Amino acid sequence: MTSQRLRKQSRLRSDLVAGSFLLPSLVGLICFSVVPMLFSLFISFTDWNFLKGIGNWNVVGFKNFIDLWTDQWFVASLVNTVIFTIVTVPIGLFLAVVIAVLIDRFCAKRLQGLVRITMYMPKICNIVASSAVWIMLYSSYGPFTLLMKSLGWENPPRFLVSYTWALPAVMLMCIWSSLGYQVFIYSASLTALPKDLYEAADLDGVNGIQRFFYITLPQLKPTTFFLTITGIISSFKVFGQINVMTQGGPGTSTYTLVYYIYKQAFSYYNMGYASAVAMILFLLLLCVTVVQWKHNKED
């Protein structure tokens, strides 16, 4: 009995020590994530105007959620966000894995790190600064416009003020800014792949393209799953580039869900309505993550 009691006391002491290390993070999570999320959920059922202060709200039930689907700005923001995600995530992942494989296979060992770090730099650059640079690139005298003119396009579009070209222009910038991070992750995964598979493939006369599609890509599936989830979440949360480069315009062409939440909350002070949009965004991300997780688990 004494030894059993001592073991229980030792286990309890270990649990308390572990809990003391976890407590600061847990308190921060509750204070800065859980409580704000629950508060946002509550005010999504109200008509709270930010300027009226805390407590000056009326509970309107599901009115905000019902009104969303007849709001053309919300519908346009939702469609733009889905298009943005469908385009940027697959293209970004495909380019990243191809570049990572090319660096690993054809780049000199001493230069590989330098190339990866160089590609990673846009990820750590300030979004405002990067967006300002791309505004200049898209200007009437920028390299994109001059390239099109040199190829024979007499009147190339003004990308960021064109209803058709504004969203693709922002997509290109976002793919560029996140590409280095994805290459970095894929490169780290490539170094851990078993070499015997490639040696066996060489003995069987497998060419480079077959190695890529039948050996490398299947082995990188967990990494692709991780980057897909984080990429979808990032694309659904895109805001800084939109705010700096287009401010949602022209019209609704580059409005996204997060930008629409920002406008409703801090331009029109409709916190209840903005919180309803935020809850829809949360549910969308939750559904995508659960579906991807189950699909990855089954495979």
GROMACS .gro file of N, CA and C in nm, residues 41-47 58-67 272-273 276:
model
   60
   41LEU      N    1  -1.963   3.456  -3.132
   41LEU     CA    2  -2.081   3.373  -3.159
   41LEU      C    3  -2.206   3.437  -3.099
   42PHE      N    4  -2.194   3.492  -2.979
   42PHE     CA    5  -2.310   3.556  -2.915
   42PHE      C    6  -2.356   3.679  -2.993
   43ILE      N    7  -2.263   3.767  -3.027
   43ILE     CA    8  -2.306   3.892  -3.092
   43ILE      C    9  -2.348   3.870  -3.237
   44SER      N   10  -2.318   3.750  -3.292
   44SER     CA   11  -2.369   3.721  -3.427
   44SER      C   12  -2.520   3.707  -3.429
   45PHE      N   13  -2.579   3.688  -3.310
   45PHE     CA   14  -2.725   3.681  -3.298
   45PHE      C   15  -2.786   3.813  -3.253
   46THR      N   16  -2.707   3.921  -3.260
   46THR     CA   17  -2.755   4.053  -3.219
   46THR      C   18  -2.738   4.153  -3.334
   47ASP      N   19  -2.790   4.273  -3.310
   47ASP     CA   20  -2.773   4.382  -3.408
   47ASP      C   21  -2.675   4.486  -3.356
   58ASN      N   22  -2.951   4.431  -2.931
   58ASN     CA   23  -3.078   4.360  -2.930
   58ASN      C   24  -3.059   4.224  -2.995
   59VAL      N   25  -3.109   4.121  -2.931
   59VAL     CA   26  -3.098   3.986  -2.985
   59VAL      C   27  -3.198   3.970  -3.099
   60VAL      N   28  -3.146   3.936  -3.217
   60VAL     CA   29  -3.231   3.924  -3.336
   60VAL      C   30  -3.237   3.780  -3.387
   61GLY      N   31  -3.182   3.687  -3.312
   61GLY     CA   32  -3.186   3.546  -3.352
   61GLY      C   33  -3.102   3.520  -3.476
   62PHE      N   34  -3.161   3.447  -3.571
   62PHE     CA   35  -3.089   3.408  -3.691
   62PHE      C   36  -3.105   3.508  -3.806
   63LYS      N   37  -3.154   3.627  -3.775
   63LYS     CA   38  -3.179   3.726  -3.880
   63LYS      C   39  -3.052   3.757  -3.961
   64ASN      N   40  -2.940   3.777  -3.892
   64ASN     CA   41  -2.815   3.808  -3.963
   64ASN      C   42  -2.776   3.697  -4.058
   65PHE      N   43  -2.791   3.571  -4.014
   65PHE     CA   44  -2.754   3.458  -4.098
   65PHE      C   45  -2.848   3.443  -4.217
   66ILE      N   46  -2.975   3.477  -4.199
   66ILE     CA   47  -3.071   3.469  -4.309
   66ILE      C   48  -3.045   3.580  -4.410
   67ASP      N   49  -3.015   3.700  -4.360
   67ASP     CA   50  -2.993   3.815  -4.449
   67ASP      C   51  -2.867   3.798  -4.535
  272GLY      N   52  -2.253   4.277  -3.519
  272GLY     CA   53  -2.335   4.157  -3.521
  272GLY      C   54  -2.334   4.090  -3.656
  273TYR      N   55  -2.351   4.169  -3.760
  273TYR     CA   56  -2.352   4.116  -3.896
  273TYR      C   57  -2.215   4.062  -3.935
  276ALA      N   58  -2.159   3.730  -3.781
  276ALA     CA   59  -2.231   3.624  -3.853
  276ALA      C   60  -2.150   3.576  -3.973
   0.00000   0.00000   0.00000
